[in-house]
mmCIF file of C-alpha atoms in Angstrom:
data_model
loop_
_atom_site.group_PDB
_atom_site.id
_atom_site.type_symbol
_atom_site.label_atom_id
_atom_site.label_comp_id
_atom_site.label_asym_id
_atom_site.label_seq_id
_atom_site.Cartn_x
_atom_site.Cartn_y
_atom_site.Cartn_z
ATOM 1 C CA MET A 372 100.711 88.471 106.775
ATOM 2 C CA PRO A 373 100.597 91.574 104.596
ATOM 3 C CA TYR A 374 97.211 92.809 103.180
ATOM 4 C CA LEU A 375 96.329 94.095 100.137
ATOM 5 C CA HIS A 376 94.036 97.183 100.145
ATOM 6 C CA VAL A 377 91.916 97.960 96.350
ATOM 7 C CA THR A 378 89.759 100.485 96.149
ATOM 8 C CA LEU A 379 87.853 100.751 92.542
ATOM 9 C CA ARG A 380 86.870 104.133 91.611
ATOM 10 C CA SER A 381 85.591 104.452 87.868
ATOM 11 C CA ALA A 382 86.303 102.704 84.327
ATOM 12 C CA SER A 383 85.984 104.536 81.194
ATOM 13 C CA ASP A 384 86.067 103.695 77.390
ATOM 14 C CA LEU A 385 84.405 100.533 78.102
ATOM 15 C CA PRO A 386 83.535 98.565 74.956
ATOM 16 C CA SER A 387 79.554 98.164 74.358
ATOM 17 C CA GLY A 388 78.046 94.833 75.471
ATOM 18 C CA ASP A 389 75.179 95.723 72.988
ATOM 19 C CA PHE A 390 77.243 97.090 70.441
ATOM 20 C CA SER A 391 74.842 96.049 67.502
ATOM 21 C CA PHE A 392 72.127 98.963 68.718
ATOM 22 C CA VAL A 393 72.810 102.287 67.982
ATOM 23 C CA GLY A 394 74.379 103.880 70.991
ATOM 24 C CA GLY A 395 75.251 100.742 72.434
ATOM 25 C CA LYS A 396 75.759 100.685 76.215
ATOM 26 C CA SER A 397 77.301 98.216 78.688
ATOM 27 C CA ASP A 398 75.922 97.193 82.144
ATOM 28 C CA PRO A 399 79.205 96.713 84.156
ATOM 29 C CA TYR A 400 80.621 95.060 87.203
ATOM 30 C CA VAL A 401 84.382 93.870 88.419
ATOM 31 C CA THR A 402 85.413 91.096 90.007
ATOM 32 C CA PHE A 403 88.725 90.893 91.762
ATOM 33 C CA SER A 404 90.370 87.992 93.055
ATOM 34 C CA VAL A 405 93.513 87.162 95.360
ATOM 35 C CA ASN A 406 94.437 83.439 95.741
ATOM 36 C CA ASP A 407 91.191 82.283 97.286
ATOM 37 C CA THR A 408 89.800 85.908 97.849
ATOM 38 C CA LYS A 409 87.156 86.868 95.766
ATOM 39 C CA TYR A 410 85.073 90.147 95.333
ATOM 40 C CA ARG A 411 82.263 91.405 93.134
ATOM 41 C CA SER A 412 81.256 94.961 92.643
ATOM 42 C CA PRO A 413 77.722 96.047 92.377
ATOM 43 C CA CYS A 414 76.811 96.699 88.704
ATOM 44 C CA LEU A 415 76.022 99.997 87.235
ATOM 45 C CA LYS A 416 73.359 100.236 84.345
ATOM 46 C CA ASN A 417 73.710 101.446 80.925
ATOM 47 C CA THR A 418 77.098 103.268 80.649
ATOM 48 C CA LEU A 419 80.388 102.623 79.074
ATOM 49 C CA ASP A 420 82.286 105.050 81.760
ATOM 50 C CA PRO A 421 80.969 103.852 85.268
ATOM 51 C CA VAL A 422 81.507 105.723 88.355
ATOM 52 C CA TRP A 423 81.596 103.907 91.985
ATOM 53 C CA ASP A 424 80.250 106.488 94.474
ATOM 54 C CA PRO A 425 80.734 105.694 97.080
ATOM 55 C CA PRO A 426 83.685 103.702 95.642
ATOM 56 C CA GLU A 427 84.382 99.969 96.482
ATOM 57 C CA HIS A 428 86.954 98.514 98.552
ATOM 58 C CA TYR A 429 88.476 95.389 99.072
ATOM 59 C CA VAL A 430 91.064 93.803 101.653
ATOM 60 C CA PHE A 431 93.238 90.457 100.611
ATOM 61 C CA PRO A 432 95.185 88.645 102.821
ATOM 62 C CA VAL A 433 98.907 88.106 100.865
ATOM 63 C CA ALA A 434 100.689 85.052 101.820
ATOM 64 C CA ASP A 435 103.450 85.468 99.690
ATOM 65 C CA ALA A 436 103.771 89.047 97.979
ATOM 66 C CA LEU A 437 106.626 88.135 95.532
ATOM 67 C CA SER A 438 103.995 85.550 93.772
ATOM 68 C CA ALA A 439 100.956 86.589 94.368
ATOM 69 C CA VAL A 440 98.764 88.681 91.684
ATOM 70 C CA LEU A 441 95.759 90.389 91.622
ATOM 71 C CA SER A 442 93.180 89.324 88.873
ATOM 72 C CA VAL A 443 90.598 91.648 87.621
ATOM 73 C CA LYS A 444 87.655 90.857 85.199
ATOM 74 C CA VAL A 445 84.956 93.614 83.898
ATOM 75 C CA TYR A 446 81.917 91.729 82.527
ATOM 76 C CA ASP A 447 78.780 92.999 81.344
ATOM 77 C CA MET A 448 75.620 91.737 82.763
ATOM 78 C CA ASP A 449 72.777 90.540 80.716
ATOM 79 C CA THR A 450 69.646 88.795 82.085
ATOM 80 C CA LEU A 451 68.980 86.442 79.107
ATOM 81 C CA ASN A 452 72.356 85.110 78.488
ATOM 82 C CA PRO A 453 75.567 84.588 80.015
ATOM 83 C CA ASP A 454 77.391 87.908 81.088
ATOM 84 C CA ASP A 455 79.734 88.926 78.873
ATOM 85 C CA LEU A 456 83.876 89.432 79.735
ATOM 86 C CA LEU A 457 84.397 92.708 78.279
ATOM 87 C CA GLY A 458 88.056 93.005 79.624
ATOM 88 C CA THR A 459 90.816 91.767 81.960
ATOM 89 C CA LEU A 460 93.642 92.872 84.594
ATOM 90 C CA VAL A 461 96.346 91.113 86.214
ATOM 91 C CA VAL A 462 98.390 93.089 88.678
ATOM 92 C CA PRO A 463 101.762 91.167 90.075
ATOM 93 C CA VAL A 464 101.359 92.158 93.872
ATOM 94 C CA ALA A 465 105.049 92.127 93.818
ATOM 95 C CA LYS A 466 104.881 95.666 92.144
ATOM 96 C CA PHE A 467 103.622 97.334 95.416
ATOM 97 C CA ALA A 468 105.896 95.433 97.623
ATOM 98 C CA ASP A 469 109.357 98.034 97.811
ATOM 99 C CA GLU A 470 106.805 100.639 98.885
ATOM 100 C CA MET A 471 104.511 99.160 101.520
ATOM 101 C CA ASP A 472 102.209 101.001 103.064
ATOM 102 C CA VAL A 473 102.087 103.994 100.338
ATOM 103 C CA SER A 474 98.578 104.033 98.383
ATOM 104 C CA THR A 475 98.935 104.537 94.749
ATOM 105 C CA LEU A 476 95.898 105.622 92.242
ATOM 106 C CA GLU A 477 96.308 104.802 88.942
ATOM 107 C CA HIS A 478 94.717 104.110 85.842
ATOM 108 C CA TYR A 479 95.618 100.928 84.878
ATOM 109 C CA PRO A 480 94.781 99.376 80.882
ATOM 110 C CA LEU A 481 92.552 96.619 80.137
ATOM 111 C CA SER A 482 92.837 93.492 77.818
ATOM 112 C CA LEU A 483 89.898 93.317 75.963
ATOM 113 C CA ALA A 484 88.232 90.583 74.973
ATOM 114 C CA SER A 485 88.720 89.203 71.524
ATOM 115 C CA GLU A 486 85.128 89.910 70.424
ATOM 116 C CA PHE A 487 85.102 93.628 71.592
ATOM 117 C CA THR A 488 88.770 94.675 70.085
ATOM 118 C CA SER A 489 87.328 95.812 66.709
ATOM 119 C CA GLN A 490 85.566 98.671 69.033
ATOM 120 C CA LYS A 491 88.971 99.888 69.532
ATOM 121 C CA ARG A 492 88.647 101.373 72.814
ATOM 122 C CA ASP A 493 90.842 102.272 75.484
ATOM 123 C CA SER A 494 89.622 100.939 78.419
ATOM 124 C CA MET A 495 91.171 101.679 81.703
ATOM 125 C CA LEU A 496 90.413 101.063 85.062
ATOM 126 C CA LEU A 497 90.999 103.550 88.015
ATOM 127 C CA LEU A 498 92.348 101.704 91.233
ATOM 128 C CA GLU A 499 93.632 102.835 94.743
ATOM 129 C CA ILE A 500 96.128 100.096 95.604
ATOM 130 C CA CYS A 501 98.312 99.587 98.996
ATOM 131 C CA LEU A 502 99.884 96.658 99.878
ATOM 132 C CA LYS A 503 100.080 97.246 103.940
ATOM 133 C CA ARG A 504 102.628 95.144 106.010
ATOM 134 C CA LEU A 505 99.918 94.326 109.333
ATOM 135 C CA ASP A 506 95.796 94.688 108.962
ATOM 136 C CA ASP A 507 94.260 97.729 109.458
ATOM 137 C CA GLN A 508 93.715 98.897 113.094
ATOM 138 C CA GLU A 509 90.108 99.078 111.683
ATOM 139 C CA ARG A 510 88.279 96.725 109.843
ATOM 140 C CA HIS A 511 84.822 96.842 107.954
ATOM 141 C CA LEU A 512 82.581 93.726 107.875
ATOM 142 C CA TYR A 513 79.604 93.648 105.450
ATOM 143 C CA VAL A 514 76.149 91.424 105.401
ATOM 144 C CA TRP A 515 72.894 91.830 103.175
ATOM 145 C CA GLU A 516 69.691 91.860 103.894
ATOM 146 C CA ASN A 517 66.874 90.731 100.850
ATOM 147 C CA GLU A 518 63.392 91.358 100.368
ATOM 148 C CA SER A 519 61.022 91.177 97.668
ATOM 149 C CA TRP A 520 58.095 92.281 96.527
ATOM 150 C CA CYS A 521 54.599 90.563 97.013
ATOM 151 C CA ILE A 522 51.645 92.080 95.582
ATOM 152 C CA ASN A 523 49.154 91.074 98.256
ATOM 153 C CA SER A 524 51.539 92.255 101.440
ATOM 154 C CA GLY A 525 54.334 94.384 99.849
ATOM 155 C CA TRP A 526 58.069 94.260 100.814
ATOM 156 C CA LYS A 527 58.636 90.988 102.969
ATOM 157 C CA SER A 528 61.834 88.794 103.724
ATOM 158 C CA THR A 529 63.320 86.766 100.803
ATOM 159 C CA ASN A 530 62.906 83.226 101.153
ATOM 160 C CA ASP A 531 63.616 80.931 98.821
ATOM 161 C CA SER A 532 66.076 78.270 97.769
ATOM 162 C CA GLU A 533 68.398 80.457 96.098
ATOM 163 C CA ARG A 534 67.856 83.662 98.326
ATOM 164 C CA GLN A 535 66.968 84.002 101.507
ATOM 165 C CA GLN A 536 66.818 86.954 104.251
ATOM 166 C CA TRP A 537 70.492 87.490 104.611
ATOM 167 C CA SER A 538 73.119 86.632 102.616
ATOM 168 C CA SER A 539 77.213 86.798 102.510
ATOM 169 C CA TYR A 540 78.614 90.024 100.749
ATOM 170 C CA ASP A 541 80.140 88.004 98.045
ATOM 171 C CA ASP A 542 76.941 86.431 97.903
ATOM 172 C CA SER A 543 78.503 83.090 98.615
ATOM 173 C CA ALA A 544 76.179 82.537 101.443
ATOM 174 C CA THR A 545 72.835 82.867 102.155
ATOM 175 C CA SER A 546 70.273 81.573 105.320
ATOM 176 C CA ALA A 547 66.954 83.004 107.190
ATOM 177 C CA ALA A 548 69.548 83.281 110.373
ATOM 178 C CA PHE A 549 71.953 86.277 110.533
ATOM 179 C CA SER A 550 74.208 84.611 112.758
ATOM 180 C CA GLU A 551 74.812 81.803 109.435
ATOM 181 C CA VAL A 552 75.995 84.623 106.680
ATOM 182 C CA ALA A 553 77.996 87.170 109.546
ATOM 183 C CA PRO A 554 81.763 87.104 109.088
ATOM 184 C CA ARG A 555 83.560 86.233 112.077
ATOM 185 C CA ALA A 556 85.193 88.856 114.105
ATOM 186 C CA PRO A 557 88.624 89.718 113.868
ATOM 187 C CA ALA A 558 90.849 88.443 116.714
ATOM 188 C CA ASN A 559 91.525 90.996 119.230
ATOM 189 C CA MET A 560 88.986 93.684 117.787
ATOM 190 C CA GLU A 561 85.865 94.898 119.325
ATOM 191 C CA GLY A 562 82.806 95.632 117.196
ATOM 192 C CA SER A 563 80.636 99.048 117.261
ATOM 193 C CA GLY A 564 77.310 97.197 116.213
ATOM 194 C CA TRP A 565 75.651 96.092 113.228
ATOM 195 C CA GLN A 566 73.691 98.965 111.687
ATOM 196 C CA TYR A 567 72.306 99.332 107.886
ATOM 197 C CA CYS A 568 74.480 101.933 105.609
ATOM 198 C CA LEU A 569 73.054 104.969 104.454
ATOM 199 C CA ASN A 570 75.558 106.060 102.148
ATOM 200 C CA ARG A 571 74.078 104.080 98.862
ATOM 201 C CA GLY A 572 71.021 103.226 98.049
ATOM 202 C CA ASP A 573 67.199 105.145 99.225
ATOM 203 C CA VAL A 574 67.002 107.047 102.747
ATOM 204 C CA GLU A 575 66.622 103.795 103.980
ATOM 205 C CA GLY A 576 69.777 102.063 102.584
ATOM 206 C CA TRP A 577 67.526 99.908 99.860
ATOM 207 C CA LEU A 578 69.133 99.208 96.401
ATOM 208 C CA TYR A 579 66.549 97.666 94.007
ATOM 209 C CA ALA A 580 66.611 95.728 90.914
ATOM 210 C CA LYS A 581 64.007 93.203 89.202
ATOM 211 C CA THR A 582 66.387 90.203 90.017
ATOM 212 C CA PHE A 583 68.950 89.622 92.246
ATOM 213 C CA ALA A 584 71.378 89.779 89.656
ATOM 214 C CA GLY A 585 70.625 93.178 89.236
ATOM 215 C CA PRO A 586 71.746 95.817 87.984
ATOM 216 C CA TRP A 587 71.096 97.869 90.923
ATOM 217 C CA THR A 588 69.413 101.252 91.624
ATOM 218 C CA PRO A 589 68.731 103.801 94.890
ATOM 219 C CA ASN A 590 64.936 104.395 92.737
ATOM 220 C CA LYS A 591 62.502 101.818 93.175
ATOM 221 C CA LEU A 592 61.340 101.452 89.476
ATOM 222 C CA THR A 593 58.218 99.696 87.948
ATOM 223 C CA PHE A 594 59.642 96.683 87.830
ATOM 224 C CA SER A 595 61.539 96.718 90.857
ATOM 225 C CA LEU A 596 60.832 93.324 92.626
ATOM 226 C CA VAL A 597 63.516 92.716 94.923
ATOM 227 C CA ARG A 598 65.746 94.953 97.037
ATOM 228 C CA ARG A 599 68.983 94.336 99.475
ATOM 229 C CA ARG A 600 70.736 96.661 101.610
ATOM 230 C CA LEU A 601 74.026 96.413 103.373
ATOM 231 C CA TRP A 602 74.732 96.188 106.772
ATOM 232 C CA GLU A 603 78.233 97.324 108.738
ATOM 233 C CA ASN A 604 79.864 96.487 111.479
ATOM 234 C CA THR A 605 83.232 98.660 112.542
ATOM 235 C CA PHE A 606 85.592 96.415 114.298
ATOM 236 C CA LYS A 607 88.645 98.122 115.990
ATOM 237 C CA LEU A 608 91.699 96.996 117.894
ATOM 238 C CA SER A 609 90.505 96.258 121.550
ATOM 239 C CA SER A 610 92.102 98.339 124.354
ATOM 240 C CA ASP A 611 93.116 95.299 126.651
#
C-alpha cells in the first residue's frame, strides 16, 4: 500500500477573520484528510502569514491512489463563536502517482470561502508532498500530555470529562491511562521509547493556552490556564 506524506510549512496572505477591526488578523490552523485519516495542525495566533516551525508532518495510507484525494481546510479559530472556514484545497493523490517516492515542494492556491472573497487575497499554502510506494522504514508516533493550572496547587494533570492527562495526537481520544491513547506499535518495528519533544514549546516542551482549543504558545502568559506537551516514540524496522 502506498503512503502519502504531507508536510505543512507555511501559508501566506490569508483572509482576516476579524476584518472589521483595523489591521485585522486570523488565528489559523489547517486540517487534512485522506479517506478516514484526519489531522489538525497547531493553531498560530494573530497572523495572516503563518509559518509552522518545525513543519508539521502527516502520513496517510492510500488504498487507491487513482481515486483518493487530499482535502485541506484552513480555519480561523474563534473562542466565542464557531471557527470560520477561511479556504479549502483539494489535491488528487493521482497527481503524484507518476513520480512515486519524489518529494515536491509547491505553493497551492486556496479557494476562499464566499464571505472572504471581498478581501481579494492571494492565499497560498506551502506544502511538501510525496507519495511513497511503501511505508517508511521509520515511523514517529505521538501522544499529548495535558495539565491544568490550579491556584492552590499549581500545574496538575488534567482530569475532567472532556480532557484527561493523556490524549491522542488528533485529540480524538483522552484518558488518565497512557496505554489507552498511545498508538499501536507498527508491525515488525521496534520503538526507541517514549520521550517528550523539545523542538517545540518551552525548555520542557510545554505549550500554553487559555483553553485546550488553543491557540498555543511556547510562553506562559497571564491567562495561560492549560498546557500540553508532545511525547514521541520513533520506530524502526526490526533487524530480525
